[in-house]
Amino acid sequence: MSQFPSPVAPPPLNIPASDHVVKLSVIDTTTRMGKIPTTMFFESVIKGHEFFSGPAYSFLIEHESGAKVLFDMGVPQKWEDTAPSMVNLVRTSGVEVSVTKNVSDILIEHGIPLDSINSIIWSHHHWDHTGDPSLFPSTTTLTVGPGFKATMLPGYPTDPNSSILESAYKDRELVEISFEKSPEFRIGQFRAFDYFGDGSFYLLDSPGHAVGHICGLARTTTDTFVLLGGDVCHHAGELRPTKYLPLPDSIDPNPLPGKLAGDQECALGRFC
């Protein structure tokens, strides 16, 4: 007899049908971060995996109308010139950071004029996602999630303790997405916003990691999608086990061999 509950059916996604799609391009921002302590994301530490490294990506979304938006922009090349509170946090953490180009440079190298970018969408305000919007013309709007303005403004230097720069939104329209509508529109369990109004690209209200955190859901064919998660998840352990995908009775090979695993087996009445 199983020691664990049987899985339950997940809620339906209820994504409206649409023939409209977007072209999605992944941009390597040249951001590389190393010496990140794994304890920031999960415990217990696995020997030999005390630290990890990783990149940060940006996404170019191109609509059929010719509109272009960026979703996240990685770390700005001159990251040490960002808000002092954030710079000090990175330095004291011991995290190693390398960035050789701004997203604006990469776009120009690939023949995409900066004034063709209608908006920069921040999944959230953390330094490894914001890039440097000040390098874009004032016609490029900055789009953020709910609660951002009330919580994050003003930026540095008006607020010396702020973790964002005032220059990111100065002299440009700052658009805060509202998910309040009647009737409420949801995709799965997330409140959703139809960005272009034709079902080709959605923003999802996904608070938790940061104030105003949002995800992107890009329709790349009529029935396929790419989820732009921002920082909605850092480790597979955040996704499972769940009531939709519970633990199996046994895992082989055991990912955590040793006394702890032995005690767990004994508590379940196995191998004692």
PDB file of C-alpha atoms in Angstrom:
ATOM      1  CA  MET A   1       0.000   0.000   0.000  1.00  0.00           C
ATOM      2  CA  SER A   2       1.361   3.440  -0.942  1.00  0.00           C
ATOM      3  CA  GLN A   3       2.681   5.682   1.847  1.00  0.00           C
ATOM      4  CA  PHE A   4       1.785   8.757  -0.206  1.00  0.00           C
ATOM      5  CA  PRO A   5      -1.495  10.176  -1.543  1.00  0.00           C
ATOM      6  CA  SER A   6      -2.553   9.613  -5.119  1.00  0.00           C
ATOM      7  CA  PRO A   7      -2.142  12.606  -7.458  1.00  0.00           C
ATOM      8  CA  VAL A   8      -5.116  14.849  -8.113  1.00  0.00           C
ATOM      9  CA  ALA A   9      -5.885  16.384 -11.491  1.00  0.00           C
ATOM     10  CA  PRO A  10      -4.376  19.862 -11.957  1.00  0.00           C
ATOM     11  CA  PRO A  11      -6.718  22.777 -12.636  1.00  0.00           C
ATOM     12  CA  PRO A  12      -7.404  23.477 -16.329  1.00  0.00           C
ATOM     13  CA  LEU A  13      -5.277  26.183 -17.948  1.00  0.00           C
ATOM     14  CA  ASN A  14      -8.212  27.684 -19.886  1.00  0.00           C
ATOM     15  CA  ILE A  15      -5.980  29.545 -22.348  1.00  0.00           C
ATOM     16  CA  PRO A  16      -8.273  31.159 -24.928  1.00  0.00           C
ATOM     17  CA  ALA A  17      -7.778  29.944 -28.501  1.00  0.00           C
ATOM     18  CA  SER A  18      -6.055  32.363 -30.876  1.00  0.00           C
ATOM     19  CA  ASP A  19      -4.450  32.333 -34.322  1.00  0.00           C
ATOM     20  CA  HIS A  20      -2.147  35.194 -33.332  1.00  0.00           C
ATOM     21  CA  VAL A  21       1.435  34.414 -32.321  1.00  0.00           C
ATOM     22  CA  VAL A  22       4.648  36.247 -31.469  1.00  0.00           C
ATOM     23  CA  LYS A  23       8.236  35.677 -32.505  1.00  0.00           C
ATOM     24  CA  LEU A  24      10.338  35.008 -29.418  1.00  0.00           C
ATOM     25  CA  SER A  25      14.126  35.430 -29.366  1.00  0.00           C
ATOM     26  CA  VAL A  26      16.372  34.574 -26.410  1.00  0.00           C
ATOM     27  CA  ILE A  27      19.156  37.101 -25.845  1.00  0.00           C
ATOM     28  CA  ASP A  28      22.338  36.063 -24.056  1.00  0.00           C
ATOM     29  CA  THR A  29      22.941  39.216 -22.033  1.00  0.00           C
ATOM     30  CA  THR A  30      26.587  38.138 -21.362  1.00  0.00           C
ATOM     31  CA  THR A  31      25.706  38.149 -17.663  1.00  0.00           C
ATOM     32  CA  ARG A  32      27.587  35.464 -15.766  1.00  0.00           C
ATOM     33  CA  MET A  33      27.250  35.041 -12.011  1.00  0.00           C
ATOM     34  CA  GLY A  34      29.357  32.656  -9.956  1.00  0.00           C
ATOM     35  CA  LYS A  35      30.016  31.616  -6.365  1.00  0.00           C
ATOM     36  CA  ILE A  36      26.289  31.831  -5.590  1.00  0.00           C
ATOM     37  CA  PRO A  37      25.656  29.942  -2.321  1.00  0.00           C
ATOM     38  CA  THR A  38      23.159  27.133  -2.876  1.00  0.00           C
ATOM     39  CA  THR A  39      21.844  27.752   0.650  1.00  0.00           C
ATOM     40  CA  MET A  40      20.092  30.809  -0.794  1.00  0.00           C
ATOM     41  CA  PHE A  41      17.776  28.420  -2.613  1.00  0.00           C
ATOM     42  CA  PHE A  42      17.645  25.008  -0.941  1.00  0.00           C
ATOM     43  CA  GLU A  43      18.774  22.903   1.989  1.00  0.00           C
ATOM     44  CA  SER A  44      20.429  20.563   2.894  1.00  0.00           C
ATOM     45  CA  VAL A  45      23.656  21.315   1.070  1.00  0.00           C
ATOM     46  CA  ILE A  46      24.877  18.441  -1.087  1.00  0.00           C
ATOM     47  CA  LYS A  47      28.636  17.923  -0.792  1.00  0.00           C
ATOM     48  CA  GLY A  48      30.390  19.306  -3.840  1.00  0.00           C
ATOM     49  CA  HIS A  49      27.440  21.564  -4.638  1.00  0.00           C
ATOM     50  CA  GLU A  50      27.944  24.351  -2.116  1.00  0.00           C
ATOM     51  CA  PHE A  51      27.931  26.974  -4.869  1.00  0.00           C
ATOM     52  CA  PHE A  52      26.509  27.321  -8.340  1.00  0.00           C
ATOM     53  CA  SER A  53      26.848  29.654 -11.293  1.00  0.00           C
ATOM     54  CA  GLY A  54      24.433  30.824 -13.931  1.00  0.00           C
ATOM     55  CA  PRO A  55      23.616  33.285 -16.699  1.00  0.00           C
ATOM     56  CA  ALA A  56      20.768  35.783 -17.048  1.00  0.00           C
ATOM     57  CA  TYR A  57      18.734  36.068 -20.219  1.00  0.00           C
ATOM     58  CA  SER A  58      16.597  38.687 -21.914  1.00  0.00           C
ATOM     59  CA  PHE A  59      13.731  37.971 -24.298  1.00  0.00           C
ATOM     60  CA  LEU A  60      12.696  39.886 -27.394  1.00  0.00           C
ATOM     61  CA  ILE A  61       9.002  39.528 -28.242  1.00  0.00           C
ATOM     62  CA  GLU A  62       8.003  40.632 -31.755  1.00  0.00           C
ATOM     63  CA  HIS A  63       4.312  41.048 -32.549  1.00  0.00           C
ATOM     64  CA  GLU A  64       2.651  40.683 -35.952  1.00  0.00           C
ATOM     65  CA  SER A  65       1.936  44.426 -35.920  1.00  0.00           C
ATOM     66  CA  GLY A  66       5.646  45.215 -35.781  1.00  0.00           C
ATOM     67  CA  ALA A  67       5.599  46.088 -32.081  1.00  0.00           C
ATOM     68  CA  LYS A  68       8.605  44.883 -30.097  1.00  0.00           C
ATOM     69  CA  VAL A  69       9.012  44.464 -26.346  1.00  0.00           C
ATOM     70  CA  LEU A  70      11.815  43.192 -24.151  1.00  0.00           C
ATOM     71  CA  PHE A  71      11.149  40.958 -21.158  1.00  0.00           C
ATOM     72  CA  ASP A  72      13.946  41.417 -18.585  1.00  0.00           C
ATOM     73  CA  MET A  73      17.475  42.579 -19.457  1.00  0.00           C
ATOM     74  CA  GLY A  74      19.914  40.834 -17.123  1.00  0.00           C
ATOM     75  CA  VAL A  75      22.632  42.729 -15.254  1.00  0.00           C
ATOM     76  CA  PRO A  76      23.748  46.130 -16.596  1.00  0.00           C
ATOM     77  CA  GLN A  77      27.338  46.184 -17.861  1.00  0.00           C
ATOM     78  CA  LYS A  78      28.286  48.876 -15.343  1.00  0.00           C
ATOM     79  CA  TRP A  79      26.535  47.098 -12.493  1.00  0.00           C
ATOM     80  CA  GLU A  80      28.763  48.742  -9.890  1.00  0.00           C
ATOM     81  CA  ASP A  81      27.170  52.071 -10.857  1.00  0.00           C
ATOM     82  CA  THR A  82      23.685  50.874  -9.885  1.00  0.00           C
ATOM     83  CA  ALA A  83      21.996  51.646  -6.564  1.00  0.00           C
ATOM     84  CA  PRO A  84      24.595  51.488  -3.738  1.00  0.00           C
ATOM     85  CA  SER A  85      22.358  49.370  -1.498  1.00  0.00           C
ATOM     86  CA  MET A  86      22.268  46.660  -4.161  1.00  0.00           C
ATOM     87  CA  VAL A  87      25.966  46.938  -5.022  1.00  0.00           C
ATOM     88  CA  ASN A  88      26.900  46.530  -1.345  1.00  0.00           C
ATOM     89  CA  LEU A  89      24.616  43.506  -1.033  1.00  0.00           C
ATOM     90  CA  VAL A  90      26.265  41.793  -4.001  1.00  0.00           C
ATOM     91  CA  ARG A  91      29.773  42.548  -2.789  1.00  0.00           C
ATOM     92  CA  THR A  92      29.161  41.274   0.738  1.00  0.00           C
ATOM     93  CA  SER A  93      27.530  38.085  -0.585  1.00  0.00           C
ATOM     94  CA  GLY A  94      30.731  37.058  -2.351  1.00  0.00           C
ATOM     95  CA  VAL A  95      28.890  36.498  -5.636  1.00  0.00           C
ATOM     96  CA  GLU A  96      31.142  36.971  -8.674  1.00  0.00           C
ATOM     97  CA  VAL A  97      29.680  39.012 -11.548  1.00  0.00           C
ATOM     98  CA  SER A  98      30.843  39.404 -15.141  1.00  0.00           C
ATOM     99  CA  VAL A  99      29.001  41.383 -17.845  1.00  0.00           C
ATOM    100  CA  THR A 100      30.643  42.402 -21.124  1.00  0.00           C
ATOM    101  CA  LYS A 101      27.715  44.000 -22.981  1.00  0.00           C
ATOM    102  CA  ASN A 102      24.418  45.744 -22.360  1.00  0.00           C
ATOM    103  CA  VAL A 103      21.308  44.407 -24.080  1.00  0.00           C
ATOM    104  CA  SER A 104      21.149  47.703 -25.964  1.00  0.00           C
ATOM    105  CA  ASP A 105      24.562  46.932 -27.510  1.00  0.00           C
ATOM    106  CA  ILE A 106      23.442  43.437 -28.524  1.00  0.00           C
ATOM    107  CA  LEU A 107      20.287  44.744 -30.190  1.00  0.00           C
ATOM    108  CA  ILE A 108      22.244  47.300 -32.214  1.00  0.00           C
ATOM    109  CA  GLU A 109      24.766  44.629 -33.253  1.00  0.00           C
ATOM    110  CA  HIS A 110      21.867  42.590 -34.649  1.00  0.00           C
ATOM    111  CA  GLY A 111      20.379  45.495 -36.570  1.00  0.00           C
ATOM    112  CA  ILE A 112      17.511  46.269 -34.197  1.00  0.00           C
ATOM    113  CA  PRO A 113      17.191  50.033 -33.577  1.00  0.00           C
ATOM    114  CA  LEU A 114      16.573  50.939 -29.953  1.00  0.00           C
ATOM    115  CA  ASP A 115      13.726  53.254 -30.941  1.00  0.00           C
ATOM    116  CA  SER A 116      11.885  50.204 -32.338  1.00  0.00           C
ATOM    117  CA  ILE A 117      11.476  48.794 -28.812  1.00  0.00           C
ATOM    118  CA  ASN A 118       8.032  49.835 -27.602  1.00  0.00           C
ATOM    119  CA  SER A 119       8.449  48.708 -24.009  1.00  0.00           C
ATOM    120  CA  ILE A 120      10.796  47.057 -21.546  1.00  0.00           C
ATOM    121  CA  ILE A 121       8.933  44.682 -19.229  1.00  0.00           C
ATOM    122  CA  TRP A 122      10.507  43.931 -15.859  1.00  0.00           C
ATOM    123  CA  SER A 123       9.480  40.628 -14.336  1.00  0.00           C
ATOM    124  CA  HIS A 124      10.564  42.351 -11.120  1.00  0.00           C
ATOM    125  CA  HIS A 125      12.958  44.997  -9.867  1.00  0.00           C
ATOM    126  CA  HIS A 126      16.007  42.924  -8.873  1.00  0.00           C
ATOM    127  CA  TRP A 127      19.345  44.035 -10.319  1.00  0.00           C
ATOM    128  CA  ASP A 128      19.965  40.844 -12.343  1.00  0.00           C
ATOM    129  CA  HIS A 129      16.782  41.435 -14.372  1.00  0.00           C
ATOM    130  CA  THR A 130      16.545  45.191 -14.871  1.00  0.00           C
ATOM    131  CA  GLY A 131      19.477  45.954 -17.170  1.00  0.00           C
ATOM    132  CA  ASP A 132      19.823  49.664 -17.946  1.00  0.00           C
ATOM    133  CA  PRO A 133      16.630  51.172 -19.418  1.00  0.00           C
ATOM    134  CA  SER A 134      18.235  54.638 -19.444  1.00  0.00           C
ATOM    135  CA  LEU A 135      20.140  53.603 -22.591  1.00  0.00           C
ATOM    136  CA  PHE A 136      16.850  53.440 -24.523  1.00  0.00           C
ATOM    137  CA  PRO A 137      15.030  56.475 -25.946  1.00  0.00           C
ATOM    138  CA  SER A 138      12.225  58.068 -23.946  1.00  0.00           C
ATOM    139  CA  THR A 139       9.673  56.598 -26.375  1.00  0.00           C
ATOM    140  CA  THR A 140      10.364  53.166 -24.858  1.00  0.00           C
ATOM    141  CA  THR A 141       8.039  52.661 -21.907  1.00  0.00           C
ATOM    142  CA  LEU A 142       8.910  50.687 -18.779  1.00  0.00           C
ATOM    143  CA  THR A 143       6.271  48.126 -17.765  1.00  0.00           C
ATOM    144  CA  VAL A 144       6.085  46.769 -14.198  1.00  0.00           C
ATOM    145  CA  GLY A 145       3.795  44.635 -12.066  1.00  0.00           C
ATOM    146  CA  PRO A 146       1.137  45.700  -9.536  1.00  0.00           C
ATOM    147  CA  GLY A 147       2.298  47.482  -6.411  1.00  0.00           C
ATOM    148  CA  PHE A 148       5.610  48.573  -7.918  1.00  0.00           C
ATOM    149  CA  LYS A 149       4.965  52.316  -7.848  1.00  0.00           C
ATOM    150  CA  ALA A 150       3.712  52.396  -4.271  1.00  0.00           C
ATOM    151  CA  THR A 151       6.557  50.239  -2.977  1.00  0.00           C
ATOM    152  CA  MET A 152       9.610  51.048  -5.089  1.00  0.00           C
ATOM    153  CA  LEU A 153       9.371  54.760  -5.882  1.00  0.00           C
ATOM    154  CA  PRO A 154      11.260  56.960  -5.710  1.00  0.00           C
ATOM    155  CA  GLY A 155      14.496  55.341  -6.833  1.00  0.00           C
ATOM    156  CA  TYR A 156      18.080  56.238  -6.006  1.00  0.00           C
ATOM    157  CA  PRO A 157      19.342  58.932  -5.464  1.00  0.00           C
ATOM    158  CA  THR A 158      16.112  60.621  -4.299  1.00  0.00           C
ATOM    159  CA  ASP A 159      15.754  57.677  -1.923  1.00  0.00           C
ATOM    160  CA  PRO A 160      19.347  56.831  -0.948  1.00  0.00           C
ATOM    161  CA  ASN A 161      18.275  53.391   0.284  1.00  0.00           C
ATOM    162  CA  SER A 162      16.374  52.383  -2.849  1.00  0.00           C
ATOM    163  CA  SER A 163      17.534  49.294  -4.756  1.00  0.00           C
ATOM    164  CA  ILE A 164      16.587  50.744  -8.156  1.00  0.00           C
ATOM    165  CA  LEU A 165      17.867  53.739 -10.082  1.00  0.00           C
ATOM    166  CA  GLU A 166      15.659  56.745 -10.721  1.00  0.00           C
ATOM    167  CA  SER A 167      17.217  56.954 -14.193  1.00  0.00           C
ATOM    168  CA  ALA A 168      15.498  53.683 -15.146  1.00  0.00           C
ATOM    169  CA  TYR A 169      12.095  55.380 -15.367  1.00  0.00           C
ATOM    170  CA  LYS A 170      12.962  59.087 -15.558  1.00  0.00           C
ATOM    171  CA  ASP A 171      11.566  60.904 -18.622  1.00  0.00           C
ATOM    172  CA  ARG A 172       9.697  57.831 -19.853  1.00  0.00           C
ATOM    173  CA  GLU A 173       6.220  56.427 -19.237  1.00  0.00           C
ATOM    174  CA  LEU A 174       6.121  53.984 -16.335  1.00  0.00           C
ATOM    175  CA  VAL A 175       3.254  51.556 -16.948  1.00  0.00           C
ATOM    176  CA  GLU A 176       1.981  49.501 -14.004  1.00  0.00           C
ATOM    177  CA  ILE A 177      -0.101  46.520 -15.124  1.00  0.00           C
ATOM    178  CA  SER A 178      -3.461  46.062 -13.404  1.00  0.00           C
ATOM    179  CA  PHE A 179      -4.977  42.605 -13.167  1.00  0.00           C
ATOM    180  CA  GLU A 180      -8.201  43.995 -11.718  1.00  0.00           C
ATOM    181  CA  LYS A 181     -10.985  43.464 -14.215  1.00  0.00           C
ATOM    182  CA  SER A 182     -14.524  42.142 -14.250  1.00  0.00           C
ATOM    183  CA  PRO A 183     -14.994  39.338 -14.925  1.00  0.00           C
ATOM    184  CA  GLU A 184     -11.609  38.203 -13.642  1.00  0.00           C
ATOM    185  CA  PHE A 185      -9.394  36.631 -16.306  1.00  0.00           C
ATOM    186  CA  ARG A 186      -7.200  33.732 -15.242  1.00  0.00           C
ATOM    187  CA  ILE A 187      -4.862  31.312 -16.964  1.00  0.00           C
ATOM    188  CA  GLY A 188      -4.636  28.310 -14.683  1.00  0.00           C
ATOM    189  CA  GLN A 189      -4.461  29.762 -11.184  1.00  0.00           C
ATOM    190  CA  PHE A 190      -2.802  33.025 -12.268  1.00  0.00           C
ATOM    191  CA  ARG A 191      -4.530  36.309 -12.919  1.00  0.00           C
ATOM    192  CA  ALA A 192      -3.697  37.205 -16.513  1.00  0.00           C
ATOM    193  CA  PHE A 193      -3.403  40.270 -18.747  1.00  0.00           C
ATOM    194  CA  ASP A 194      -3.680  40.012 -22.549  1.00  0.00           C
ATOM    195  CA  TYR A 195      -0.817  42.337 -23.484  1.00  0.00           C
ATOM    196  CA  PHE A 196      -1.521  42.840 -27.203  1.00  0.00           C
ATOM    197  CA  GLY A 197      -5.249  42.110 -26.901  1.00  0.00           C
ATOM    198  CA  ASP A 198      -5.198  39.178 -29.335  1.00  0.00           C
ATOM    199  CA  GLY A 199      -4.057  36.192 -27.248  1.00  0.00           C
ATOM    200  CA  SER A 200      -0.475  36.193 -28.540  1.00  0.00           C
ATOM    201  CA  PHE A 201       1.263  37.273 -25.327  1.00  0.00           C
ATOM    202  CA  TYR A 202       0.053  37.289 -21.732  1.00  0.00           C
ATOM    203  CA  LEU A 203       1.416  38.662 -18.484  1.00  0.00           C
ATOM    204  CA  LEU A 204       0.703  36.581 -15.374  1.00  0.00           C
ATOM    205  CA  ASP A 205       0.378  37.962 -11.851  1.00  0.00           C
ATOM    206  CA  SER A 206       2.890  35.893  -9.856  1.00  0.00           C
ATOM    207  CA  PRO A 207       3.684  37.639  -6.550  1.00  0.00           C
ATOM    208  CA  GLY A 208       5.897  36.085  -3.904  1.00  0.00           C
ATOM    209  CA  HIS A 209       9.514  36.435  -4.956  1.00  0.00           C
ATOM    210  CA  ALA A 210       9.247  40.220  -5.147  1.00  0.00           C
ATOM    211  CA  VAL A 211       6.654  42.981  -5.133  1.00  0.00           C
ATOM    212  CA  GLY A 212       4.910  43.114  -8.498  1.00  0.00           C
ATOM    213  CA  HIS A 213       6.543  39.965  -9.876  1.00  0.00           C
ATOM    214  CA  ILE A 214       5.044  38.982 -13.230  1.00  0.00           C
ATOM    215  CA  CYS A 215       5.657  36.185 -15.730  1.00  0.00           C
ATOM    216  CA  GLY A 216       5.274  36.237 -19.491  1.00  0.00           C
ATOM    217  CA  LEU A 217       3.436  33.609 -21.532  1.00  0.00           C
ATOM    218  CA  ALA A 218       4.271  33.797 -25.232  1.00  0.00           C
ATOM    219  CA  ARG A 219       2.215  31.937 -27.838  1.00  0.00           C
ATOM    220  CA  THR A 220       4.753  30.749 -30.421  1.00  0.00           C
ATOM    221  CA  THR A 221       2.306  28.656 -32.482  1.00  0.00           C
ATOM    222  CA  THR A 222      -1.457  28.373 -32.138  1.00  0.00           C
ATOM    223  CA  ASP A 223      -1.068  25.648 -29.493  1.00  0.00           C
ATOM    224  CA  THR A 224       2.483  26.003 -28.105  1.00  0.00           C
ATOM    225  CA  PHE A 225       3.762  28.453 -25.516  1.00  0.00           C
ATOM    226  CA  VAL A 226       6.945  29.575 -23.779  1.00  0.00           C
ATOM    227  CA  LEU A 227       6.730  30.642 -20.131  1.00  0.00           C
ATOM    228  CA  LEU A 228       9.055  33.506 -19.231  1.00  0.00           C
ATOM    229  CA  GLY A 229       9.338  32.864 -15.522  1.00  0.00           C
ATOM    230  CA  GLY A 230      11.518  35.685 -14.231  1.00  0.00           C
ATOM    231  CA  ASP A 231      12.404  34.413 -10.749  1.00  0.00           C
ATOM    232  CA  VAL A 232       9.175  32.538 -10.122  1.00  0.00           C
ATOM    233  CA  CYS A 233      11.199  29.352  -9.523  1.00  0.00           C
ATOM    234  CA  HIS A 234      14.874  28.695  -8.761  1.00  0.00           C
ATOM    235  CA  HIS A 235      14.897  24.957  -8.090  1.00  0.00           C
ATOM    236  CA  ALA A 236      12.813  21.962  -9.115  1.00  0.00           C
ATOM    237  CA  GLY A 237      12.025  21.363  -5.444  1.00  0.00           C
ATOM    238  CA  GLU A 238       9.751  24.413  -5.618  1.00  0.00           C
ATOM    239  CA  LEU A 239       7.630  22.667  -8.241  1.00  0.00           C
ATOM    240  CA  ARG A 240       7.416  19.210  -6.740  1.00  0.00           C
ATOM    241  CA  PRO A 241       6.260  17.340  -4.822  1.00  0.00           C
ATOM    242  CA  THR A 242       2.743  18.754  -4.988  1.00  0.00           C
ATOM    243  CA  LYS A 243      -0.709  17.274  -4.697  1.00  0.00           C
ATOM    244  CA  TYR A 244      -0.603  17.070  -8.498  1.00  0.00           C
ATOM    245  CA  LEU A 245       2.747  15.237  -8.522  1.00  0.00           C
ATOM    246  CA  PRO A 246       3.343  13.664  -5.091  1.00  0.00           C
ATOM    247  CA  LEU A 247       6.460  11.804  -4.049  1.00  0.00           C
ATOM    248  CA  PRO A 248       6.729   8.208  -5.245  1.00  0.00           C
ATOM    249  CA  ASP A 249       7.064   5.444  -2.668  1.00  0.00           C
ATOM    250  CA  SER A 250      10.801   5.219  -3.344  1.00  0.00           C
ATOM    251  CA  ILE A 251      13.474   7.137  -5.208  1.00  0.00           C
ATOM    252  CA  ASP A 252      16.380   5.179  -6.643  1.00  0.00           C
ATOM    253  CA  PRO A 253      19.159   6.150  -6.519  1.00  0.00           C
ATOM    254  CA  ASN A 254      18.602   8.007  -3.252  1.00  0.00           C
ATOM    255  CA  PRO A 255      19.560  11.677  -3.803  1.00  0.00           C
ATOM    256  CA  LEU A 256      20.581  12.109  -0.140  1.00  0.00           C
ATOM    257  CA  PRO A 257      22.287   8.912   1.012  1.00  0.00           C
ATOM    258  CA  GLY A 258      23.351   8.792   4.642  1.00  0.00           C
ATOM    259  CA  LYS A 259      21.934   8.893   8.140  1.00  0.00           C
ATOM    260  CA  LEU A 260      19.140  11.368   7.358  1.00  0.00           C
ATOM    261  CA  ALA A 261      17.857   9.202   4.535  1.00  0.00           C
ATOM    262  CA  GLY A 262      18.175   6.126   6.741  1.00  0.00           C
ATOM    263  CA  ASP A 263      16.147   7.746   9.506  1.00  0.00           C
ATOM    264  CA  GLN A 264      13.444   8.650   6.990  1.00  0.00           C
ATOM    265  CA  GLU A 265      13.277   5.085   5.706  1.00  0.00           C
ATOM    266  CA  CYS A 266      13.041   3.790   9.266  1.00  0.00           C
ATOM    267  CA  ALA A 267      10.261   6.233  10.113  1.00  0.00           C
ATOM    268  CA  LEU A 268       8.287   4.842   7.188  1.00  0.00           C
ATOM    269  CA  GLY A 269       8.797   1.294   8.407  1.00  0.00           C
ATOM    270  CA  ARG A 270      11.283   0.326   5.732  1.00  0.00           C
ATOM    271  CA  PHE A 271      14.785  -1.140   6.080  1.00  0.00           C
ATOM    272  CA  CYS A 272      14.953  -0.866   9.889  1.00  0.00           C
TER     273      CYS A 272
END
